[in-house]
């Protein structure tokens, strides 16, 4: 078993673990519940994804790069205004949070 990636939080660790699992890389997440002890433990208590089999390490590194690239926010997405209700919506979304209308396609 090898330590592989220290996640920012439990959600990121679980998403990465699930992503690796879908690609047949066996993992385990350790330190998942330590954030409840913040203030009493050292500050670097984020959950860590561990690889169970050494032979999966190279493939896991490639998958990690892909995972991180997919997870990166798209800073180029521009906000839009819903044509149905006039609400301003972040560019990363294609559905209005206020009225559930689909983003109008630009002609």
GROMACS .gro file of N, CA and C in nm, residues 12-72:
model
  183
   12UNK      N    1  -1.321   1.563  -0.231
   12UNK     CA    2  -1.221   1.542  -0.336
   12UNK      C    3  -1.160   1.402  -0.325
   13UNK      N    4  -1.133   1.358  -0.204
   13UNK     CA    5  -1.075   1.224  -0.185
   13UNK      C    6  -1.170   1.117  -0.237
   14UNK      N    7  -1.297   1.130  -0.206
   14UNK     CA    8  -1.395   1.031  -0.251
   14UNK      C    9  -1.413   1.033  -0.402
   15UNK      N   10  -1.418   1.154  -0.460
   15UNK     CA   11  -1.430   1.164  -0.606
   15UNK      C   12  -1.311   1.099  -0.676
   16UNK      N   13  -1.190   1.126  -0.626
   16UNK     CA   14  -1.071   1.066  -0.685
   16UNK      C   15  -1.071   0.915  -0.665
   17UNK      N   16  -1.105   0.871  -0.545
   17UNK     CA   17  -1.111   0.728  -0.520
   17UNK      C   18  -1.210   0.658  -0.613
   18UNK      N   19  -1.327   0.718  -0.633
   18UNK     CA   20  -1.426   0.661  -0.724
   18UNK      C   21  -1.376   0.661  -0.868
   19UNK      N   22  -1.309   0.770  -0.909
   19UNK     CA   23  -1.254   0.781  -1.044
   19UNK      C   24  -1.151   0.670  -1.069
   20UNK      N   25  -1.061   0.651  -0.974
   20UNK     CA   26  -0.960   0.547  -0.987
   20UNK      C   27  -1.024   0.408  -0.986
   21UNK      N   28  -1.125   0.390  -0.904
   21UNK     CA   29  -1.195   0.262  -0.896
   21UNK      C   30  -1.260   0.228  -1.030
   22UNK      N   31  -1.319   0.327  -1.097
   22UNK     CA   32  -1.381   0.305  -1.228
   22UNK      C   33  -1.277   0.261  -1.332
   23UNK      N   34  -1.150   0.296  -1.307
   23UNK     CA   35  -1.042   0.257  -1.397
   23UNK      C   36  -0.962   0.139  -1.341
   24UNK      N   37  -1.025   0.067  -1.251
   24UNK     CA   38  -0.972  -0.058  -1.196
   24UNK      C   39  -0.841  -0.041  -1.119
   25UNK      N   40  -0.829   0.071  -1.050
   25UNK     CA   41  -0.716   0.093  -0.959
   25UNK      C   42  -0.772   0.087  -0.817
   26UNK      N   43  -0.727  -0.012  -0.741
   26UNK     CA   44  -0.777  -0.030  -0.605
   26UNK      C   45  -0.716   0.074  -0.511
   27UNK      N   46  -0.802   0.141  -0.435
   27UNK     CA   47  -0.758   0.246  -0.343
   27UNK      C   48  -0.828   0.231  -0.209
   28UNK      N   49  -0.775   0.302  -0.113
   28UNK     CA   50  -0.840   0.318   0.016
   28UNK      C   51  -0.813   0.462   0.060
   29UNK      N   52  -0.910   0.521   0.130
   29UNK     CA   53  -0.896   0.658   0.179
   29UNK      C   54  -0.873   0.651   0.330
   30UNK      N   55  -0.761   0.708   0.373
   30UNK     CA   56  -0.729   0.711   0.516
   30UNK      C   57  -0.732   0.855   0.566
   31UNK      N   58  -0.772   0.872   0.690
   31UNK     CA   59  -0.779   1.005   0.749
   31UNK      C   60  -0.905   1.078   0.710
   32UNK      N   61  -1.005   1.004   0.664
   32UNK     CA   62  -1.128   1.063   0.612
   32UNK      C   63  -1.204   1.143   0.717
   33UNK      N   64  -1.199   1.102   0.839
   33UNK     CA   65  -1.281   1.167   0.942
   33UNK      C   66  -1.199   1.251   1.041
   34UNK      N   67  -1.073   1.276   1.010
   34UNK     CA   68  -0.989   1.352   1.102
   34UNK      C   69  -1.025   1.501   1.108
   35UNK      N   70  -1.094   1.552   1.006
   35UNK     CA   71  -1.126   1.695   1.006
   35UNK      C   72  -1.215   1.733   1.125
   36UNK      N   73  -1.280   1.637   1.186
   36UNK     CA   74  -1.360   1.664   1.305
   36UNK      C   75  -1.274   1.701   1.425
   37UNK      N   76  -1.146   1.676   1.418
   37UNK     CA   77  -1.055   1.705   1.530
   37UNK      C   78  -0.970   1.829   1.502
   38UNK      N   79  -1.010   1.910   1.406
   38UNK     CA   80  -0.934   2.032   1.376
   38UNK      C   81  -0.923   2.116   1.502
   39UNK      N   82  -0.805   2.166   1.526
   39UNK     CA   83  -0.779   2.244   1.647
   39UNK      C   84  -0.704   2.164   1.751
   40UNK      N   85  -0.719   2.033   1.746
   40UNK     CA   86  -0.650   1.946   1.841
   40UNK      C   87  -0.541   1.863   1.775
   41UNK      N   88  -0.543   1.856   1.642
   41UNK     CA   89  -0.443   1.782   1.566
   41UNK      C   90  -0.366   1.880   1.479
   42UNK      N   91  -0.254   1.837   1.422
   42UNK     CA   92  -0.179   1.924   1.331
   42UNK      C   93  -0.267   1.968   1.214
   43UNK      N   94  -0.229   2.075   1.148
   43UNK     CA   95  -0.311   2.133   1.042
   43UNK      C   96  -0.319   2.047   0.916
   44UNK      N   97  -0.223   1.959   0.891
   44UNK     CA   98  -0.222   1.880   0.768
   44UNK      C   99  -0.292   1.745   0.787
   45UNK      N  100  -0.420   1.750   0.816
   45UNK     CA  101  -0.495   1.627   0.845
   45UNK      C  102  -0.595   1.595   0.735
   46UNK      N  103  -0.568   1.639   0.615
   46UNK     CA  104  -0.657   1.610   0.503
   46UNK      C  105  -0.654   1.461   0.472
   47UNK      N  106  -0.765   1.408   0.418
   47UNK     CA  107  -0.767   1.267   0.383
   47UNK      C  108  -0.668   1.235   0.272
   48UNK      N  109  -0.614   1.116   0.276
   48UNK     CA  110  -0.514   1.072   0.178
   48UNK      C  111  -0.565   0.949   0.105
   49UNK      N  112  -0.551   0.952  -0.028
   49UNK     CA  113  -0.586   0.836  -0.110
   49UNK      C  114  -0.461   0.750  -0.121
   50UNK      N  115  -0.475   0.624  -0.089
   50UNK     CA  116  -0.365   0.529  -0.096
   50UNK      C  117  -0.392   0.429  -0.208
   51UNK      N  118  -0.287   0.390  -0.279
   51UNK     CA  119  -0.294   0.288  -0.384
   51UNK      C  120  -0.261   0.153  -0.319
   52UNK      N  121  -0.343   0.054  -0.344
   52UNK     CA  122  -0.322  -0.076  -0.279
   52UNK      C  123  -0.214  -0.160  -0.345
   53UNK      N  124  -0.196  -0.147  -0.478
   53UNK     CA  125  -0.101  -0.232  -0.549
   53UNK      C  126   0.003  -0.147  -0.620
   54UNK      N  127   0.128  -0.172  -0.589
   54UNK     CA  128   0.239  -0.094  -0.645
   54UNK      C  129   0.237  -0.092  -0.798
   55UNK      N  130   0.197  -0.200  -0.861
   55UNK     CA  131   0.196  -0.207  -1.007
   55UNK      C  132   0.093  -0.112  -1.070
   56UNK      N  133   0.001  -0.059  -0.993
   56UNK     CA  134  -0.098   0.037  -1.043
   56UNK      C  135  -0.051   0.182  -1.034
   57UNK      N  136   0.065   0.205  -0.976
   57UNK     CA  137   0.110   0.341  -0.946
   57UNK      C  138   0.126   0.428  -1.071
   58UNK      N  139   0.191   0.379  -1.175
   58UNK     CA  140   0.211   0.461  -1.295
   58UNK      C  141   0.078   0.496  -1.362
   59UNK      N  142  -0.011   0.398  -1.373
   59UNK     CA  143  -0.142   0.425  -1.432
   59UNK      C  144  -0.221   0.521  -1.345
   60UNK      N  145  -0.210   0.508  -1.214
   60UNK     CA  146  -0.280   0.597  -1.121
   60UNK      C  147  -0.231   0.741  -1.137
   61UNK      N  148  -0.101   0.760  -1.159
   61UNK     CA  149  -0.048   0.895  -1.180
   61UNK      C  150  -0.105   0.957  -1.306
   62UNK      N  151  -0.116   0.879  -1.413
   62UNK     CA  152  -0.176   0.930  -1.537
   62UNK      C  153  -0.322   0.966  -1.515
   63UNK      N  154  -0.393   0.881  -1.444
   63UNK     CA  155  -0.535   0.907  -1.415
   63UNK      C  156  -0.551   1.029  -1.324
   64UNK      N  157  -0.459   1.047  -1.230
   64UNK     CA  158  -0.464   1.165  -1.143
   64UNK      C  159  -0.451   1.293  -1.224
   65UNK      N  160  -0.359   1.295  -1.320
   65UNK     CA  161  -0.343   1.413  -1.405
   65UNK      C  162  -0.472   1.442  -1.481
   66UNK      N  163  -0.535   1.338  -1.530
   66UNK     CA  164  -0.662   1.355  -1.602
   66UNK      C  165  -0.772   1.405  -1.509
   67UNK      N  166  -0.778   1.348  -1.389
   67UNK     CA  167  -0.878   1.388  -1.289
   67UNK      C  168  -0.862   1.535  -1.252
   68UNK      N  169  -0.739   1.577  -1.226
   68UNK     CA  170  -0.714   1.716  -1.188
   68UNK      C  171  -0.745   1.812  -1.302
   69UNK      N  172  -0.717   1.771  -1.426
   69UNK     CA  173  -0.748   1.856  -1.541
   69UNK      C  174  -0.898   1.872  -1.557
   70UNK      N  175  -0.973   1.766  -1.534
   70UNK     CA  176  -1.119   1.772  -1.546
   70UNK      C  177  -1.180   1.852  -1.432
   71UNK      N  178  -1.115   1.852  -1.318
   71UNK     CA  179  -1.169   1.920  -1.200
   71UNK      C  180  -1.138   2.069  -1.198
   72UNK      N  181  -1.043   2.112  -1.280
   72UNK     CA  182  -1.003   2.254  -1.280
   72UNK      C  183  -1.120   2.341  -1.325
   0.00000   0.00000   0.00000
